[in-house]
CSV table of C-alpha atoms and ligand atoms in Angstrom, one decimal:
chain,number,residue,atom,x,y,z
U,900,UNK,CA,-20.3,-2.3,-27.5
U,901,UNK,CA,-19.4,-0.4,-24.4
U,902,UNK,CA,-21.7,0.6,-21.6
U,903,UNK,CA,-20.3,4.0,-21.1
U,904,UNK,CA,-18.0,5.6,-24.6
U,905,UNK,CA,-16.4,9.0,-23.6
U,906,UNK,CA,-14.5,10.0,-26.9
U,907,UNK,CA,-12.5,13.3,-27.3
U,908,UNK,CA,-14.2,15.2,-25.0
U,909,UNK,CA,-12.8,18.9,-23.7
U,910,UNK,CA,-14.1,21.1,-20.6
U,911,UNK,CA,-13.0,24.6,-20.3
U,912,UNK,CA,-13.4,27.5,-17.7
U,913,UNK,CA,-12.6,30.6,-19.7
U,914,UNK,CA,-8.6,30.2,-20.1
U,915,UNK,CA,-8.3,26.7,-18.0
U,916,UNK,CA,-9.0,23.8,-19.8
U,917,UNK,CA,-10.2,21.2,-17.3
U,918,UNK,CA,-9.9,18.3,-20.0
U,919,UNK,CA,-8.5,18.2,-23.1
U,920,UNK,CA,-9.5,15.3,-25.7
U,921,UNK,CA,-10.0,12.9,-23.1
U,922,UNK,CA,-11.2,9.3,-24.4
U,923,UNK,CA,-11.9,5.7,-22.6
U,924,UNK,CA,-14.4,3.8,-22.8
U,925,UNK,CA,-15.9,1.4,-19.7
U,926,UNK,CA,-17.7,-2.3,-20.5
U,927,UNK,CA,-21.0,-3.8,-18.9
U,928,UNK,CA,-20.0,-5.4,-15.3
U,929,UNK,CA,-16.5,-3.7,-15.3
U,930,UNK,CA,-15.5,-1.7,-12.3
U,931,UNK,CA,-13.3,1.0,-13.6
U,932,UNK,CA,-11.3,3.7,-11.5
U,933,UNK,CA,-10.3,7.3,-12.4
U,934,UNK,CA,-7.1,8.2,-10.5
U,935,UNK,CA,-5.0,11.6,-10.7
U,936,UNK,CA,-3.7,14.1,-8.6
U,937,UNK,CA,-6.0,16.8,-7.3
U,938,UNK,CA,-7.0,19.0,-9.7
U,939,UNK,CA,-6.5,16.8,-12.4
U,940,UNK,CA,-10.0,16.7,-13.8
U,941,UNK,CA,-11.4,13.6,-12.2
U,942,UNK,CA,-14.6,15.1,-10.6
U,943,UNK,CA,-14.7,17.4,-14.0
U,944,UNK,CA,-15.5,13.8,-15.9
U,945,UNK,CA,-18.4,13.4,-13.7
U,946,UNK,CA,-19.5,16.4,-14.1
U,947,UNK,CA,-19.8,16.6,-17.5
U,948,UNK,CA,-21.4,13.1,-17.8
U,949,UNK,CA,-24.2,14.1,-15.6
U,950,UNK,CA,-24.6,17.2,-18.0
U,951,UNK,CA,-23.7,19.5,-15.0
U,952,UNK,CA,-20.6,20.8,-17.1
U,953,UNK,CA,-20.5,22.1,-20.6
U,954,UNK,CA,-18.7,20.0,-22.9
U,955,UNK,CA,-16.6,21.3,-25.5
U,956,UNK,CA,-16.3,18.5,-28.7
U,957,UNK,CA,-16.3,15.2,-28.3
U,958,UNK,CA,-19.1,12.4,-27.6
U,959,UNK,CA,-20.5,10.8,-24.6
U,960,UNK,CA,-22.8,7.7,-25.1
U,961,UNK,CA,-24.0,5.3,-22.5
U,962,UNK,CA,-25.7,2.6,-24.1
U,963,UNK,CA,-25.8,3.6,-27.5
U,964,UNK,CA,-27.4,7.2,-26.4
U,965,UNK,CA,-25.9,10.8,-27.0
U,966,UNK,CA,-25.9,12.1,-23.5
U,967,UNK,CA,-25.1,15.0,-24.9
U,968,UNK,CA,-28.5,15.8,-25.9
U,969,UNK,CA,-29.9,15.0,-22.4
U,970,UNK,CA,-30.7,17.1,-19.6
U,971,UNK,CA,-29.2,16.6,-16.1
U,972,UNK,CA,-32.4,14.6,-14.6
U,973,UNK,CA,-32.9,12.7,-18.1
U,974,UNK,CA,-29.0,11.2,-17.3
U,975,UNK,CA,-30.4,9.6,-14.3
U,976,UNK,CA,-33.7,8.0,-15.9
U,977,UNK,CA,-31.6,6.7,-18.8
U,978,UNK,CA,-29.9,4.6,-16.0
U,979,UNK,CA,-26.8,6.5,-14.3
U,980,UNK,CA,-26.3,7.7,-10.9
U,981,UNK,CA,-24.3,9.0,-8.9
U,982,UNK,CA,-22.5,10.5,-5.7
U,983,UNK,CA,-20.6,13.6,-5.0
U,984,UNK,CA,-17.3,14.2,-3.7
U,985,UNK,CA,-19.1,16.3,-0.6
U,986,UNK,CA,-21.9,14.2,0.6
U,987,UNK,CA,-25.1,15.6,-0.6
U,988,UNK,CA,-27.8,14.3,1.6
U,989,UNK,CA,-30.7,15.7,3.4
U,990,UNK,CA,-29.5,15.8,7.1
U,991,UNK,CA,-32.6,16.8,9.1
U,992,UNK,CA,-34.2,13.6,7.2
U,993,UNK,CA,-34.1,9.8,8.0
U,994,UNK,CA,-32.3,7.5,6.2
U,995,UNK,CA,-35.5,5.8,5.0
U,996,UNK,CA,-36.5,9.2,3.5
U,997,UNK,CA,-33.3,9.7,2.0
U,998,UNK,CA,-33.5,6.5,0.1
U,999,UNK,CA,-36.9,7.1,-1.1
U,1000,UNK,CA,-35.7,10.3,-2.3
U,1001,UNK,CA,-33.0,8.6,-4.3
U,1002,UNK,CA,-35.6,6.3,-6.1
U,1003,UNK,CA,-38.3,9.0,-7.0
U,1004,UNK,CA,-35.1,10.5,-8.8
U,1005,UNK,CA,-35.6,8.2,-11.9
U,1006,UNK,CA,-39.4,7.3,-11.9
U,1007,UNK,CA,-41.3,9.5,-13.8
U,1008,UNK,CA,-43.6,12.1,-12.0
U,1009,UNK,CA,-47.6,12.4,-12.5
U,1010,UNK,CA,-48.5,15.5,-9.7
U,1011,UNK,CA,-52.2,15.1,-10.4
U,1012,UNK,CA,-52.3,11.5,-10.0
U,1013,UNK,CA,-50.0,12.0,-7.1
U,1014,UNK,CA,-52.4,14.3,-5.3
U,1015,UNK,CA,-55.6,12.0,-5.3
U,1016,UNK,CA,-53.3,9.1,-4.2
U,1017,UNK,CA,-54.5,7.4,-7.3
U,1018,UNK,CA,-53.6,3.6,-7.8
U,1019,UNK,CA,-50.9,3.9,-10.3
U,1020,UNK,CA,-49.1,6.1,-7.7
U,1021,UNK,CA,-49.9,3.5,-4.6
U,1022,UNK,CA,-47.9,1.0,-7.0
U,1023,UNK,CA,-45.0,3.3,-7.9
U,1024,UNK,CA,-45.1,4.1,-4.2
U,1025,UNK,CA,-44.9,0.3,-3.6
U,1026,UNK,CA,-42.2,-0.4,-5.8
U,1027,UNK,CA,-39.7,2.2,-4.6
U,1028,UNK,CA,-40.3,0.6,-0.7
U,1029,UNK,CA,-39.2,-2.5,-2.1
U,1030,UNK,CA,-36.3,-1.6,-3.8
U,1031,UNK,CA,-35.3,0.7,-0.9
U,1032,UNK,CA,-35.8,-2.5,1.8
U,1033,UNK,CA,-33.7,-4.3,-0.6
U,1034,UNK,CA,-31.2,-1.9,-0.6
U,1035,UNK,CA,-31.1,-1.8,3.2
U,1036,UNK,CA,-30.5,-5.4,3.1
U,1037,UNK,CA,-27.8,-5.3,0.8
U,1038,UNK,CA,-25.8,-2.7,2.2
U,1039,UNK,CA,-26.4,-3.9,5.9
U,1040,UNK,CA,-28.0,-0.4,7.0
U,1041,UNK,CA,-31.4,-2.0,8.5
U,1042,UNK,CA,-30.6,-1.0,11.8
U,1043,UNK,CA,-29.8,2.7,10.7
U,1044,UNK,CA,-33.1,3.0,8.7
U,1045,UNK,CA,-35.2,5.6,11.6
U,1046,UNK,CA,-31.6,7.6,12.3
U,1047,UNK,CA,-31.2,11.6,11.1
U,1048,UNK,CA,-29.1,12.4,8.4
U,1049,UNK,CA,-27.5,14.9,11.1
U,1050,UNK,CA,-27.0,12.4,13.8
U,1051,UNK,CA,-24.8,9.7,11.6
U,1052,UNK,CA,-20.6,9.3,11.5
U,1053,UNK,CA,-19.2,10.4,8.4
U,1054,UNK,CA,-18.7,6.6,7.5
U,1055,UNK,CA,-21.9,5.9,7.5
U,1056,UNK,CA,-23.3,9.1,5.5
U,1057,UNK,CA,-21.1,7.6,2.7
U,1058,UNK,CA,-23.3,4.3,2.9
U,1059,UNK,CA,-26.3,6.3,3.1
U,1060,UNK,CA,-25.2,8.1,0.0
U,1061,UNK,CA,-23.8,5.2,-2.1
U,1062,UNK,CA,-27.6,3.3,-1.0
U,1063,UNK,CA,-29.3,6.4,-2.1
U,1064,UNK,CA,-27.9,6.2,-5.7
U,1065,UNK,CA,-28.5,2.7,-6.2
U,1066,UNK,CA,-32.5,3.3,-4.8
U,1067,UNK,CA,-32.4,5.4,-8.5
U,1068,UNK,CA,-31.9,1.6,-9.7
U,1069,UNK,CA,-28.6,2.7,-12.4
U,1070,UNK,CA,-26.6,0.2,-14.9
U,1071,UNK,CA,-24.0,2.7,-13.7
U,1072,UNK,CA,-22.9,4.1,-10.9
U,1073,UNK,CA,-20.5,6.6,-10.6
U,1074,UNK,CA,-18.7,7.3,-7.1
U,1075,UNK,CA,-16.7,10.2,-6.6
U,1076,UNK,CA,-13.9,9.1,-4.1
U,1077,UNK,CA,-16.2,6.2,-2.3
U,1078,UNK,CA,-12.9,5.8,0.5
U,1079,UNK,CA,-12.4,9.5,1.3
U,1080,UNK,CA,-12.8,10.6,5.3
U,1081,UNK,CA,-12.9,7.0,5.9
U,1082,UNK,CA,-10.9,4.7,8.4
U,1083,UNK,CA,-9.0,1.6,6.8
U,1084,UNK,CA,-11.4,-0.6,8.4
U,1085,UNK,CA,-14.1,1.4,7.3
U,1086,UNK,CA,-12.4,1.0,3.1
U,1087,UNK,CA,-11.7,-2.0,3.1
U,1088,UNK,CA,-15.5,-2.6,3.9
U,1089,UNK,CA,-16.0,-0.4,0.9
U,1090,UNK,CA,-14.2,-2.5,-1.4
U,1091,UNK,CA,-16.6,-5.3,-0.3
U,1092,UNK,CA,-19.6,-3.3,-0.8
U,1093,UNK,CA,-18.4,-2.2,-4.2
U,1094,UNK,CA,-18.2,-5.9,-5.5
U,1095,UNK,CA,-21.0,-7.0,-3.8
U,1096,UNK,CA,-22.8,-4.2,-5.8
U,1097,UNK,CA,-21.0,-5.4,-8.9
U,1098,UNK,CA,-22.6,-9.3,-8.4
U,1099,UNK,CA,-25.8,-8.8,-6.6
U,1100,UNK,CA,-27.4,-5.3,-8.6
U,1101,UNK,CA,-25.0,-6.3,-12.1
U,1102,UNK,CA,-24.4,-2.5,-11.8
U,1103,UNK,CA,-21.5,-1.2,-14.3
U,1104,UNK,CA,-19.3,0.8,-11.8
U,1105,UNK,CA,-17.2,3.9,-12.8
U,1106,UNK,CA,-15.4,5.6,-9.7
U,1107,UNK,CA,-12.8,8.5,-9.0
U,1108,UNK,CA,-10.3,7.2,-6.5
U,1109,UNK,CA,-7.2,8.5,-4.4
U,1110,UNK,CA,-6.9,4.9,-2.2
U,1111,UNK,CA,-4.7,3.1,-4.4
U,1112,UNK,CA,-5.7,0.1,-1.8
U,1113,UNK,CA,-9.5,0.0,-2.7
U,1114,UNK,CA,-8.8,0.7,-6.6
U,1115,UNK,CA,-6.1,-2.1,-6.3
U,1116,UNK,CA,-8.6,-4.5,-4.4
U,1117,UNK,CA,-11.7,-3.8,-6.6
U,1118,UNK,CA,-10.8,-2.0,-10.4
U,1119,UNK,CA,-10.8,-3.8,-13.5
U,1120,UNK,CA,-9.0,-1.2,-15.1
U,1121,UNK,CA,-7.9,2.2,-14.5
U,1122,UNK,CA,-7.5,5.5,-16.4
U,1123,UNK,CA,-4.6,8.2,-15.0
U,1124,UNK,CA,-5.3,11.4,-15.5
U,1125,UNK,CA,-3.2,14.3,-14.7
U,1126,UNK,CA,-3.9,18.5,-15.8
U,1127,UNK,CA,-6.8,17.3,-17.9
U,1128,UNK,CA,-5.1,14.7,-20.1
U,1129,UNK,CA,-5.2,11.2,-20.4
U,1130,UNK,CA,-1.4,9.3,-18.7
U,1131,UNK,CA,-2.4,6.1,-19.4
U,1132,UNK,CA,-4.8,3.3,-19.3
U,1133,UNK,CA,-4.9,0.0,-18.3
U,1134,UNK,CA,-4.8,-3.0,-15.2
U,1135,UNK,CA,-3.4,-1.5,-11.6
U,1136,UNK,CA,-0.2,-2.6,-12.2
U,1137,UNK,CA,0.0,-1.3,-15.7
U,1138,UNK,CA,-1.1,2.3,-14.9
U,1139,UNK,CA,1.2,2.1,-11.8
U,1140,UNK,CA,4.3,1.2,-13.9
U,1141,UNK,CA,3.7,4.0,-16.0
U,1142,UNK,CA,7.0,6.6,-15.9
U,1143,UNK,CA,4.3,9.7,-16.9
U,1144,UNK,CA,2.0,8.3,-13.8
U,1145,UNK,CA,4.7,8.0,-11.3
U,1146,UNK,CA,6.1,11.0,-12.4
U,1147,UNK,CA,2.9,13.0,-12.1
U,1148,UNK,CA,2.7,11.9,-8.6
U,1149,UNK,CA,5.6,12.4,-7.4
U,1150,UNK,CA,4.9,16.2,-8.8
U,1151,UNK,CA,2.4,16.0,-6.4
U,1152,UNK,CA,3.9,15.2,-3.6
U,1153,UNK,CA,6.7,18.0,-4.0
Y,2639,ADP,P1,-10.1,16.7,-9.5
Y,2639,ADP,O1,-11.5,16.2,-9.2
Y,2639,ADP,O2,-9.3,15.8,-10.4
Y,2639,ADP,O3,-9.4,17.1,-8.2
Y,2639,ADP,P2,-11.6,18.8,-10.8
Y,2639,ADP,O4,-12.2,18.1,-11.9
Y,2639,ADP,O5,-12.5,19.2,-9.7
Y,2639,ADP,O6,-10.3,18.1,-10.3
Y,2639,ADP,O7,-11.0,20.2,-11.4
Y,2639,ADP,C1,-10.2,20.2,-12.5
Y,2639,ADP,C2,-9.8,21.7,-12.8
Y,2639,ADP,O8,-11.0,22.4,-13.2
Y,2639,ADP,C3,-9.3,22.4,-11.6
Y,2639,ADP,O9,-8.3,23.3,-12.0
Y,2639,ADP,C4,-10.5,23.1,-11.1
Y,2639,ADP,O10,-10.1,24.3,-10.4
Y,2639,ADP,C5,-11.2,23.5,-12.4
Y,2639,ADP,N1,-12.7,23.5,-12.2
Y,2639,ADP,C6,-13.5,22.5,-11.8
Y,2639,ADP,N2,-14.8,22.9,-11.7
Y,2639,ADP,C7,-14.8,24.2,-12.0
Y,2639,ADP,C8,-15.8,25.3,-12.1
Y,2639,ADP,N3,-17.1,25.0,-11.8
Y,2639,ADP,N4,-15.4,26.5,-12.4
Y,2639,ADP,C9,-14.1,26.8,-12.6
Y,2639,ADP,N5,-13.1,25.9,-12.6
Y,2639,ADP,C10,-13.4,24.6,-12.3
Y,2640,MG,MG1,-12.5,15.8,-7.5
């Protein structure tokens, strides 16, 4: 059974369809890329697994559970998160109070017991500083944990984002265009990260890339996708042999 089963599914915007019967399907442990040229539909995917985007026909199941019946913050309690192609964080925070942030996203909310501090919500309160300490660790960001949002490179913010999705503790994690705005140094050290991820959490990885280096270095598979349609699927170097895929590209370019 896969982790994640996208079959047939269609997004439209009045007249433009965004995707059109688009299928694949991702397996437990497997770090899978989405490539395409810009405007291809990549980020629509996303969108419409995390129930942002209406989805015309189709399925999506993760786990054997309609998504389609969910509401955006029940996607992320049934085990996905995610980042965003613009980094989303809150900058006059620290990155310690981002990353809590990121794990009260999944754990269910009890406001009452919140407010008298009650010892169900010490525990909860517990849990999420251990997970975010071991995140810290994991990611190497210790040093940053007291720093503003605001005050961070862009390389860094990306960290902070990517460790704020895994605080939500997901079986999958879906990263829209993890190596944009970064320096090659600073990708290749994603592509490390990324595996790391994949061995030390056993996280199910599903990412939207234009670095044909970091999907090369890290993807199990990959899916092509160009004006809302499937190219093809398959290893790097099958997708990249493809005559619709290089074509596409090369489209691109003009
Ligand atoms: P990619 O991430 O592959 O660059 P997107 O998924 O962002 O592409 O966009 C695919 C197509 O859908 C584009 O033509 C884009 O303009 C359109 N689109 C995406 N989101 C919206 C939206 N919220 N409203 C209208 N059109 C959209
Ligand atoms: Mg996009």
């Amino acid at each position: 059974m896969s982790t994640l089963a996208v079959d047939g599914i269609s997004v439209a915007f009045g007249g433009l369809k965004a995707l059109a019967d688009v299928s694949f399907h991702v397996e437990a442990g497997e770090i899978f890329a989405i490539i395409g040229p810009n405007g291809a539909g990549k980020s629509t995917i996303f969108n419409a697994i995390s129930r942002i985007y209406p989805v015309q026909g189709g399925s999506i199941r993760f786990q054997d559970r309609d998504l389609l019946t969910l509401r955006p913050h029940q996607v992320v309690q049934s085990g996905i998160a995610r980042t965003f192609q613009n980094i989303e964080l809150f900058e006059k925070a620290t990155v310690l109070q981002n990353l809590l942030v990121g794990c009260h996203a999944r754990l269910p909310r009890n406001l009452l017991a919140e407010f008298f501090f009650l010892p169900s919500v010490r525990k909860t309160e517990l849990t999420a500083r251990r997970k975010v300490e071991e995140i810290l660790d994991l990611l190497d960001m210790q040093h940053l944990r007291g720093e503003l949002i605001a005050d961070l490179p862009y390389g860094a913010r990306k960290n902070v984002e990517l460790a704020r999705a895994l605080c939500a503790e997901p079986r999958l994690l879906m990263l829209d265009e993890p190596a944009s705005g970064l320096n090659p140094e600073e990708t290749i050290d994603m592509s490390f990260w990324l595996k790391d991820i994949r061995a030390e959490l056993g996280v199910t990885i599903l990412m939207v890339e234009h670095d044909m280096g970091l999907v090369g270095r890290t993807a199990d598979r990959v899916l092509a996708l160009a004006n809302g349609m499937v190219l093809a699927q398959g290893s790097v170097a099958e997708v990249q042999a493809d005559p619709k895929v290089q074509t596409a590209y090369l489209g691109d370019a003009e």
